Coordinates of C-alpha atoms in Angstrom, one line a residue:
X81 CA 70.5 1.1 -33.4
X82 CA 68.6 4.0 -31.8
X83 CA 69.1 7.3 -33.0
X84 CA 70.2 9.8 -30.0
X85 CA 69.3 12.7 -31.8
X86 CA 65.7 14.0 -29.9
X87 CA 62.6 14.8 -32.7
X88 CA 61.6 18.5 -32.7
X89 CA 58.6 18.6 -30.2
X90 CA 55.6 20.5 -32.2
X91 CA 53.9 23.5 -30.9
X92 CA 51.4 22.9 -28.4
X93 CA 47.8 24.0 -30.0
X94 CA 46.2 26.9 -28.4
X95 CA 43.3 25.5 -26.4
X96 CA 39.7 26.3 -28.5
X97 CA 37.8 28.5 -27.7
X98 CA 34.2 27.5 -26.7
X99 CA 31.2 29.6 -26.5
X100 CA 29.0 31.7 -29.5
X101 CA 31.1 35.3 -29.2
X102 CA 33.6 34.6 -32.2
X103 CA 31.0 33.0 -34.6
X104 CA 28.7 36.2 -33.5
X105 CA 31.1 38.2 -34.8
X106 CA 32.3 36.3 -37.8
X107 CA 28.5 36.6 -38.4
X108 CA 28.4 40.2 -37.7
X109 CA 31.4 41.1 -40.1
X110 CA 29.8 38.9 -42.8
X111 CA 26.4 41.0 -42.5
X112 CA 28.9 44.2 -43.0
X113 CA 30.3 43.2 -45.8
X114 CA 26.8 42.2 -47.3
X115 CA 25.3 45.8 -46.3
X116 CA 28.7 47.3 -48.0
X117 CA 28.1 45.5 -51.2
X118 CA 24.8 46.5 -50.9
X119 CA 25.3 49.9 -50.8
X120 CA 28.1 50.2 -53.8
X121 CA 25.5 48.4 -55.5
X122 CA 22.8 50.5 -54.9
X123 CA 25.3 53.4 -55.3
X124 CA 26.0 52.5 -58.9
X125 CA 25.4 55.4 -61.6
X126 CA 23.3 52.7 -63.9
X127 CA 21.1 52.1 -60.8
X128 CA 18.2 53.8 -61.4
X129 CA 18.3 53.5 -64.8
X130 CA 18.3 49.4 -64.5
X131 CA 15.3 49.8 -61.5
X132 CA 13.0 52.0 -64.3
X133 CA 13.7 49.6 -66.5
X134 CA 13.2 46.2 -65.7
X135 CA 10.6 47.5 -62.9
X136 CA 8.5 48.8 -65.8
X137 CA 8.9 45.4 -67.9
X138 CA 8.0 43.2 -65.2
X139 CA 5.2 45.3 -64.2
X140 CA 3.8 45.3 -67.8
X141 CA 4.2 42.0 -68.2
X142 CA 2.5 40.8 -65.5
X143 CA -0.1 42.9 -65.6
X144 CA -0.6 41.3 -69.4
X145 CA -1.4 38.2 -68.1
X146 CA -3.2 38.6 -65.2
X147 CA -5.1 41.1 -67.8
X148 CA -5.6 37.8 -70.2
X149 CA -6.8 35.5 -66.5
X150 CA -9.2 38.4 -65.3
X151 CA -11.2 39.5 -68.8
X152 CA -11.9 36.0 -70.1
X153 CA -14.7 35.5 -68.7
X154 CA -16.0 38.8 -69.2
X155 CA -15.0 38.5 -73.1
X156 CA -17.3 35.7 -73.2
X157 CA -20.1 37.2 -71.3
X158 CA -20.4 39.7 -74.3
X159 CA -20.0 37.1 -76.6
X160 CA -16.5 37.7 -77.9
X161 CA -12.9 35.9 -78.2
X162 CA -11.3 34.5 -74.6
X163 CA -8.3 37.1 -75.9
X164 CA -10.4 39.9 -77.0
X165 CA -8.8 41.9 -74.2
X166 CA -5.9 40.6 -74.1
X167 CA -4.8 41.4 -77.8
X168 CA -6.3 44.9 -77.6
X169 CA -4.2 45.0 -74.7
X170 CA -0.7 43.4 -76.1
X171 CA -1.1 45.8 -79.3
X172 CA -1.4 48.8 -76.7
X173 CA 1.7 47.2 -75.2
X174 CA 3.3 47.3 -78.3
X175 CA 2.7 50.5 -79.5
X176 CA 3.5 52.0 -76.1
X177 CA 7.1 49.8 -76.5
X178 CA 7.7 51.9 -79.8
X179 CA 6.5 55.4 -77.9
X180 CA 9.1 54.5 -74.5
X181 CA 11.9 54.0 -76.8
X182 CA 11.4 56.9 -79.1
X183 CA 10.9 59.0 -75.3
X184 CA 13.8 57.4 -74.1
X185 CA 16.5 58.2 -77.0
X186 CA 15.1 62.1 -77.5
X187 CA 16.9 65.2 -75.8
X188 CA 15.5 66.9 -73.4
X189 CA 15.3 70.1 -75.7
X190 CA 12.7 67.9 -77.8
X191 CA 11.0 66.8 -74.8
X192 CA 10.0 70.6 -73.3
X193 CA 9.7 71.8 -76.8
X194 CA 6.6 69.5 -77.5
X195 CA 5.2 70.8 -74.1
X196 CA 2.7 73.3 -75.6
X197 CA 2.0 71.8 -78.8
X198 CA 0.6 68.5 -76.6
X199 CA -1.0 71.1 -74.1
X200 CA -3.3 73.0 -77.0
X201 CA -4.2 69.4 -78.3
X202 CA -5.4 68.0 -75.3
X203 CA -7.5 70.6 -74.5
X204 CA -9.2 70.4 -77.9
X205 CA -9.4 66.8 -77.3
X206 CA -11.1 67.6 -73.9
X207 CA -13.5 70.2 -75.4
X208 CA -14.5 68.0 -78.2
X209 CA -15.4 65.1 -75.5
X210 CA -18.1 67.1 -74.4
X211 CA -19.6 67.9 -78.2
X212 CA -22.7 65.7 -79.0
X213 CA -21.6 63.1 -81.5
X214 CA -18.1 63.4 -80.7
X215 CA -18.0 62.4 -77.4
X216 CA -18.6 59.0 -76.1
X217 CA -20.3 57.9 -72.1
X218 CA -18.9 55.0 -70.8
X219 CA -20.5 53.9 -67.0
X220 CA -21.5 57.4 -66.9
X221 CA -18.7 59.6 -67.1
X222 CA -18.5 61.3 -70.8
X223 CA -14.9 61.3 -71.1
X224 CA -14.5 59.1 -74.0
X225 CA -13.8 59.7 -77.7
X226 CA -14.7 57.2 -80.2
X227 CA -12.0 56.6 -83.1
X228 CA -12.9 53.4 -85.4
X229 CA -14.5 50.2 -84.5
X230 CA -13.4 49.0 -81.3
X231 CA -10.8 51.5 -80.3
X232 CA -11.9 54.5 -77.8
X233 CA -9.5 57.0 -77.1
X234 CA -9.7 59.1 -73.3
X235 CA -8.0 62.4 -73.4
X236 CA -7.8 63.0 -69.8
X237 CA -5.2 60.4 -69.6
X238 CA -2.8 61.9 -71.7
X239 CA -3.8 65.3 -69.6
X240 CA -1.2 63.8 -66.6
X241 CA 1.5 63.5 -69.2
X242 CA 0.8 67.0 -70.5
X243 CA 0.7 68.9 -67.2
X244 CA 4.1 67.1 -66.1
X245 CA 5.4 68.4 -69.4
X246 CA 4.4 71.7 -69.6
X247 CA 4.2 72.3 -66.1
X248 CA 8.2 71.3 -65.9
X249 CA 9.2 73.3 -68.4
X250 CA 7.7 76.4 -67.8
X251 CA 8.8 75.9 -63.6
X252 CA 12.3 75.4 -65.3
X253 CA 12.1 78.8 -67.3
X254 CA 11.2 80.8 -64.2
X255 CA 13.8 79.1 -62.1
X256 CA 16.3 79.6 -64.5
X257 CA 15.2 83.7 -64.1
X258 CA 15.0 83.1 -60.4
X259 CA 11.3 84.2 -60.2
X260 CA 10.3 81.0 -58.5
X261 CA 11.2 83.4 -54.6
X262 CA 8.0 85.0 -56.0
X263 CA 4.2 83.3 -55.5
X264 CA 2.4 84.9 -58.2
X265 CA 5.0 83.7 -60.5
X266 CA 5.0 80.3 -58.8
X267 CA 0.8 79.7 -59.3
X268 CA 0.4 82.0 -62.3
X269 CA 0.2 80.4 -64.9
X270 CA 0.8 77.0 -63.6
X271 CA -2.4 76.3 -61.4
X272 CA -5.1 78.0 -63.6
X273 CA -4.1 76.0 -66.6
X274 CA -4.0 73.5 -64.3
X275 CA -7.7 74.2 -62.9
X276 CA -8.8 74.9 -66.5
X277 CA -7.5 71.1 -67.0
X278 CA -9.2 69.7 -64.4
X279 CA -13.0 71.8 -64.6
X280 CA -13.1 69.9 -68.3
X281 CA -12.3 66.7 -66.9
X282 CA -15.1 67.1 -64.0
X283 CA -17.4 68.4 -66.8
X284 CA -17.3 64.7 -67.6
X285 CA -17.4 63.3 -64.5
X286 CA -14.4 61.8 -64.1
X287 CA -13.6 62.3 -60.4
X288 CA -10.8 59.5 -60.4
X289 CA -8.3 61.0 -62.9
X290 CA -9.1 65.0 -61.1
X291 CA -7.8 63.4 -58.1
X292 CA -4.7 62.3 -59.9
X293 CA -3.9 65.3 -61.8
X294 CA -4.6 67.4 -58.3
X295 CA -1.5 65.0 -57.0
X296 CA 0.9 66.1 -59.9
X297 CA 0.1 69.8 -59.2
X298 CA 1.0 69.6 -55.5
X299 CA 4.2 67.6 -56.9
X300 CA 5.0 70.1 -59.1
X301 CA 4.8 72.9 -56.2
X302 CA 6.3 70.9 -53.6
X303 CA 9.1 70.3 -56.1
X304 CA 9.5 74.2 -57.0
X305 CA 10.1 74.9 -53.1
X306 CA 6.5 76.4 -52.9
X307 CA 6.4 77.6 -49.2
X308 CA 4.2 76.2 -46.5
X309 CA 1.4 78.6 -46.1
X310 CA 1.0 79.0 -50.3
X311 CA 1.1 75.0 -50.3
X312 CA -1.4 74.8 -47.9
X313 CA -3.5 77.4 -49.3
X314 CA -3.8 75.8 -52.8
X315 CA -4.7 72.4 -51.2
X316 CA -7.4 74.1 -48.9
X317 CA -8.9 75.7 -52.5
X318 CA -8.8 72.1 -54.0
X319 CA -10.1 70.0 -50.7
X320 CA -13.0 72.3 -51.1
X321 CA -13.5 72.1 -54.7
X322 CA -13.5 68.2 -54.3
X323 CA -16.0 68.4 -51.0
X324 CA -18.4 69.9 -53.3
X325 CA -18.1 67.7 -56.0
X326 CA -18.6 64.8 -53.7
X327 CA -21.6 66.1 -51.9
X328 CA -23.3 67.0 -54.9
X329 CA -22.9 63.4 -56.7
X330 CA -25.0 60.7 -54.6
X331 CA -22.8 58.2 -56.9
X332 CA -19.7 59.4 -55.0
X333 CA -21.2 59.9 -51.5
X334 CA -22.4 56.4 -52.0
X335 CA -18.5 55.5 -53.0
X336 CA -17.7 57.1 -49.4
X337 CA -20.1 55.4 -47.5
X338 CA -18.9 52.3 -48.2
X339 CA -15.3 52.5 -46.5
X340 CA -15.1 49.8 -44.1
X341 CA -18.0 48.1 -45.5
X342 CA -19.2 44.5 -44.6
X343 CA -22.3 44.2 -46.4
X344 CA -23.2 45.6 -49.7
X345 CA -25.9 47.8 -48.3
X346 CA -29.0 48.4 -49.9
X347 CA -29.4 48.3 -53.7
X348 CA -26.1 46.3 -53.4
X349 CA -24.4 49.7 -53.5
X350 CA -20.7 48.4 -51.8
X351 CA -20.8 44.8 -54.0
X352 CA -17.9 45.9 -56.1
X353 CA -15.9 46.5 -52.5
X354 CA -17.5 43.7 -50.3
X355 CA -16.3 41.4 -53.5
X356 CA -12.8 42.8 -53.7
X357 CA -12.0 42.4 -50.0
X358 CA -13.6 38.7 -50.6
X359 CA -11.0 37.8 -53.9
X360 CA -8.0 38.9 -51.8
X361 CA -9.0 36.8 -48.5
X362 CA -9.4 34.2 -50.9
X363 CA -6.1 34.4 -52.1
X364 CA -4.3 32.8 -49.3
X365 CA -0.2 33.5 -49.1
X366 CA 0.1 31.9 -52.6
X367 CA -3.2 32.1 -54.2
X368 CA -5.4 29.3 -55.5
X369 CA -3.3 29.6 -59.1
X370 CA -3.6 31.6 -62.7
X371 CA -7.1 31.7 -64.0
X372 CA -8.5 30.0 -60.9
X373 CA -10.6 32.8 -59.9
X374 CA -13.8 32.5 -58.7
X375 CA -14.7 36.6 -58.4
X376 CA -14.2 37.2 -62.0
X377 CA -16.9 34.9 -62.6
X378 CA -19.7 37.8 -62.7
X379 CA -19.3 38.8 -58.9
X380 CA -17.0 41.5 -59.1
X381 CA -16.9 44.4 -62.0
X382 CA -14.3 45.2 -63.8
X383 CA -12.3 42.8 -62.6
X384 CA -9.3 43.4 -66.0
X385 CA -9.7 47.6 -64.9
X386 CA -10.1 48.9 -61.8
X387 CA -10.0 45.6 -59.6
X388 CA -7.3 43.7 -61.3
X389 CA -5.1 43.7 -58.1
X390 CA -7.9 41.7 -56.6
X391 CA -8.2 39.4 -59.0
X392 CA -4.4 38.7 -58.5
X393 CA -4.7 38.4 -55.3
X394 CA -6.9 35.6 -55.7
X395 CA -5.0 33.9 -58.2
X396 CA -1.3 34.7 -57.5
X397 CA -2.0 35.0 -53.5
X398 CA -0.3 38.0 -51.2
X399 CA 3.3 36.5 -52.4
X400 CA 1.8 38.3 -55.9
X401 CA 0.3 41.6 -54.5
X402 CA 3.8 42.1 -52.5
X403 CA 5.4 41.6 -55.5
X404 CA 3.4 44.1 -57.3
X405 CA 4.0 46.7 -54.6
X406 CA 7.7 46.2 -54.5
X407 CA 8.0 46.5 -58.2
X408 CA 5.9 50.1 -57.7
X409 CA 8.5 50.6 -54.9
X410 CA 11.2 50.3 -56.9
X411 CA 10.2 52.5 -59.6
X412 CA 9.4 55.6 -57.5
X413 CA 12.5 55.2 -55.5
X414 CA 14.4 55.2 -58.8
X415 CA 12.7 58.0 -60.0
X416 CA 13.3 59.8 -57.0
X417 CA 16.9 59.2 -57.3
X418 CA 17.1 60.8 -61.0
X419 CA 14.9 63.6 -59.3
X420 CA 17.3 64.5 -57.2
X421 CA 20.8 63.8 -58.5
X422 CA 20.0 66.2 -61.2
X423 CA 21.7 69.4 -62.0
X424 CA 18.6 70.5 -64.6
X425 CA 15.8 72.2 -63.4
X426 CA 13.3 70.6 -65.6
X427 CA 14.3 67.3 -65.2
X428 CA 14.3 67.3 -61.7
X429 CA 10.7 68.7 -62.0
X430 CA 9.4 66.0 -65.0
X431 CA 11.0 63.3 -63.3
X432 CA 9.3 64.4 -60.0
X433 CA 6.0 64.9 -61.5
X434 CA 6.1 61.2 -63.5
X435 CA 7.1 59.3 -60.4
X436 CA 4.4 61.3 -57.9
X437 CA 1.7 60.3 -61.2
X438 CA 2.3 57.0 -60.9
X439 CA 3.0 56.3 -57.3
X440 CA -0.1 58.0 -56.7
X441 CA -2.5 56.7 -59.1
X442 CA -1.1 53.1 -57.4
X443 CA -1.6 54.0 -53.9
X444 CA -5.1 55.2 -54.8
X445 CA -5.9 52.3 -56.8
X446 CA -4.4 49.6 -54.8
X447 CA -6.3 51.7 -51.3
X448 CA -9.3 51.5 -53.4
X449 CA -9.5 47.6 -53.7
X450 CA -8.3 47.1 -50.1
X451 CA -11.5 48.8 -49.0
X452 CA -9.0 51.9 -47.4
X453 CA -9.8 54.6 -49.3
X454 CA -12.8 54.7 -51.9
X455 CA -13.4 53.4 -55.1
X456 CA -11.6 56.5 -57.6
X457 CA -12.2 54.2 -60.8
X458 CA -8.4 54.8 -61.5
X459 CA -6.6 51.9 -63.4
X460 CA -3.3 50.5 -61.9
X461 CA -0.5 52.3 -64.4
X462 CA 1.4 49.4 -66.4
X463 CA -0.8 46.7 -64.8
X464 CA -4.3 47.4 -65.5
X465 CA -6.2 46.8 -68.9
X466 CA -6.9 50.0 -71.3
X467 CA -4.8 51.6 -74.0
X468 CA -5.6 55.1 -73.5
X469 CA -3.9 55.2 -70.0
X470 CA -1.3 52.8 -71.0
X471 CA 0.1 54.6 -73.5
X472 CA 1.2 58.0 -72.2
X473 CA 2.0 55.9 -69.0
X474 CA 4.8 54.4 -71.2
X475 CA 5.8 57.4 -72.6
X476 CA 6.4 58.7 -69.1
X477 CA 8.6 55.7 -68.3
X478 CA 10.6 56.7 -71.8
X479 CA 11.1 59.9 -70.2
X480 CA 12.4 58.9 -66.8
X481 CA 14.6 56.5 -68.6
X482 CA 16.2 59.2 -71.0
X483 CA 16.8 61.2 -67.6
X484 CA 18.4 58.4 -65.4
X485 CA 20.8 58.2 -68.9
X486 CA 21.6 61.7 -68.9
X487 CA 23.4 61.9 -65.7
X488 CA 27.1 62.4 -66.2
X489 CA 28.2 59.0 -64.3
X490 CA 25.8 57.1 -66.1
X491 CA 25.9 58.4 -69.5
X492 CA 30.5 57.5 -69.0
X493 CA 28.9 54.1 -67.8
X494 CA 26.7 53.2 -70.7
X495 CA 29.6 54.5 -72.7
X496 CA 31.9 52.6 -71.9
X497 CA 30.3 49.5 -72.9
X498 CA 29.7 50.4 -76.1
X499 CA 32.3 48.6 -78.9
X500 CA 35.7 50.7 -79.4
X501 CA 34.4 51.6 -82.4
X502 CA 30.9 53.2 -81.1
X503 CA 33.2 54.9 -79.1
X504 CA 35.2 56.2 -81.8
X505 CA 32.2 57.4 -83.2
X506 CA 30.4 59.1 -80.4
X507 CA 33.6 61.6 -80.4
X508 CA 34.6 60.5 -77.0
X509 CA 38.0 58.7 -76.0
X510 CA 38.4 56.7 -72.9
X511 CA 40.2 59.2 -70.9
X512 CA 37.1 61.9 -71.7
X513 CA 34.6 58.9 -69.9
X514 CA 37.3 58.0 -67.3
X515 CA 37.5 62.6 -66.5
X516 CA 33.4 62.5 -67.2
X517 CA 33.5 59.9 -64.1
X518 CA 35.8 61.4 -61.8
X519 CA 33.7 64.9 -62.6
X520 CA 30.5 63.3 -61.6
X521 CA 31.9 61.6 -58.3
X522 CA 32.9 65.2 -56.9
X523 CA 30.2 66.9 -58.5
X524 CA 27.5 67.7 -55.5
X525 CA 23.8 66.4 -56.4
X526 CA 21.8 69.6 -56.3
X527 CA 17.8 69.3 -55.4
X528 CA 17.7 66.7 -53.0
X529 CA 15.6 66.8 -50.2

């Protein structure tokens, strides 16, 4: 028998909605929460000092192969070992290693108080380059130093690393007097030790690396608050230093004259430009593959040196060259950041000084090959071959590494992922790190611009 009890009647479904405006905004609110997490991400304390890092490893070790693609051929031209560059280049690699870490783990005391020990060596080294017998000319420029068999050493490298150093630390010492309001005491000593610096590199002829150390001494100022008109004054001085330098070397009006070249011009004077251009428009978006260059076949120079972004463009296509200018990207937005969420003077003027070194030196080399700006004869930093500029390069990274640890957020980070007992040890108990954290949130980043 039928039951005369009536079923519940379900609720009648809302009618669906049709048209694009909620999955628009689901979409928008999922791109939100991305950009959020993006942000904490990018706000974490270990940030920069995880960017330095592996920025600086991957750029090394790509630049050691494309190092081992590009100077094969050439090791074989001069009748040597395929990997006669390349080992030369992996021992620098290792050595430099050894110098980063040892940068990295010492204090900052340490740091500024080899500033004017390494500042009265390097100019003996520099002097010394110029002494007959001592000094060593490599395609043209005297600015080499030969040590024992194979091995050259060039002093002006380690000059960058040295004016960064001492340049910091003495800026520090007069801002920590508050004499920096004063322009004598912000130029004197600072840019005649600088110009002393850069006369005995131009005594050798080595316009590329006066170029660079001209761009850590307008760091340095611009970093020290230097005003407008004293800024401007000191660049007008070296503009006209370096217009007279030019126009007195036909090598580098010749340099000049080939901007925007499409032939090589007479007595082939643009062919290491014209070929450049040709390797990268070669290339393709993803290269014709490793150690399928044609360029590095004779018809560009130095393509493991100066033109080795060329040569990976050819090979590794513009997927690689982008690549290569994020990772340089990276690294001097990280050293920014430690630049400017510092509360110490010096290292807010050493880690500003490292990052406009090597940001620089890229731009000019990577401008250089792209037929923008002319051929400096800088290497790329990390990427290029050459020990002597790899190694304070290195040391540099060391030190921007030992400063992105030193901030008070990061330092309680990397300690509290240390074993209990390394904890123990360092003196510090969790509720210090937990009160070193809270201390660094509210604390104010001083120095940013």
């Amino acid at each position: 028998m039928p039951s005369t009890k009536s079923e519940p009647r379900r609720p009648a479904r809302a009618p669906r909605r049709t048209g694009g405006a909620p999955r628009a905004g689901a979409r928008g609110n999922t791109l939100r929460r991305l950009h959020g997490r993006a942000l904490r991400a990018w706000d974490r304390p270990l940030t920069a000092y995880y960017l330095i890092l592996g920025s600086a490893a991957l750029i090394t070790v790509l630049g050691l192969v494309m190092v081992f693609s590009a100077s094969m051929i050439t090791a074989l031209k001069w009748d040597l070992p395929s990997t006669y560059y390349f080992r030369k280049q992996v021992l620098a690699a290792l050595i430099g290693t050894a110098l980063l870490l040892v940068a990295s783990r010492m204090p900052v005391k340490l740091h500024r108080g080899l500033a004017y020990p390494m500042l009265l060596g390097t100019l003996v080294l520099l002097v010394m380059v110029q002494i007959p017998g001592i000094g060593h000319a490599v395609n043209g420029n005297q600015n080499w130093i030969q040590l024992f068999g194979p091995f050259q050493l060039q002093p002006s490298e380690f000059a960058k690393l040295v004016l960064i150093l001492w340049g910091a630390d003495l800026l520090a010492r007069k801002s920590d007097r508050r004499l920096l309001t004063q322009w004598k005491h912000m130029l004197v000593p600072l840019v005649p030790v600088a110009f002393l610096l850069l006369g005995l590199i131009m005594i050798g002829g080595d316009m590329g690396t006066a170029i660079i150390l001209t761009a850590i001494l307008f760091g340095l100022l611009w970093l020290a608050g230097a005003p407008t008109r004293l800024f401007a004054g000191v660049l007008a001085v070296a503009g006209a230093i370096g217009v007279l330098f030019i126009a007195t070397s036909p090598n580098r009006m010749a340099r000049l004259a080939c901007l925007g070249a499409t032939e090589p011009g007479p007595a082939d004077l643009c062919w290491q430009g014209l070929h450049g251009i040709y390797a990268l428009a070669s290339g393709g978006l993803f290269g014709s593959g490793l150690g399928a260059s044609v360029e590095k076949w004779g018809q560009l120079p130095e393509p493991h040196t100066d033109f080795i972004f060329a040569i990976t463009g050819e090979e590794l296509g513009l997927a690689g060259t982008l690549s290569v200018v994020a990772l340089f990207a990276a690294l001097g937005y990280a050293g920014i950041r430690v630049a400017g969420r510092t509360e110490d003077p010096f290292v807010r003027y050493a880690a500003g000084g490292v990052t406009t070194w090597i940001t620089a030196q890229a731009v000019v080399n990577i401008g250089a090959v792209l037929g923008l700006l002319p051929i400096a004869g800088v290497p790329l930093p990390l990427f290029s071959y050459g020990g002597s500029a790899l190694l304070p390069t290195m040391f540099a990274i060391g030190l921007l590494i030992a400063f992105a640890r030193e901030e008070p957020a990061a330092r309680a980070a990397l300690a509290m992922r240390q074993p209990v007992l390394g904890r123990k040890r360092a003196g510090r108990s969790v509720k210090d790190e937990k009160t070193m954290r809270r201390r660094a949130r509210t604390t104010r980043p001083s120095g940013e611009r």
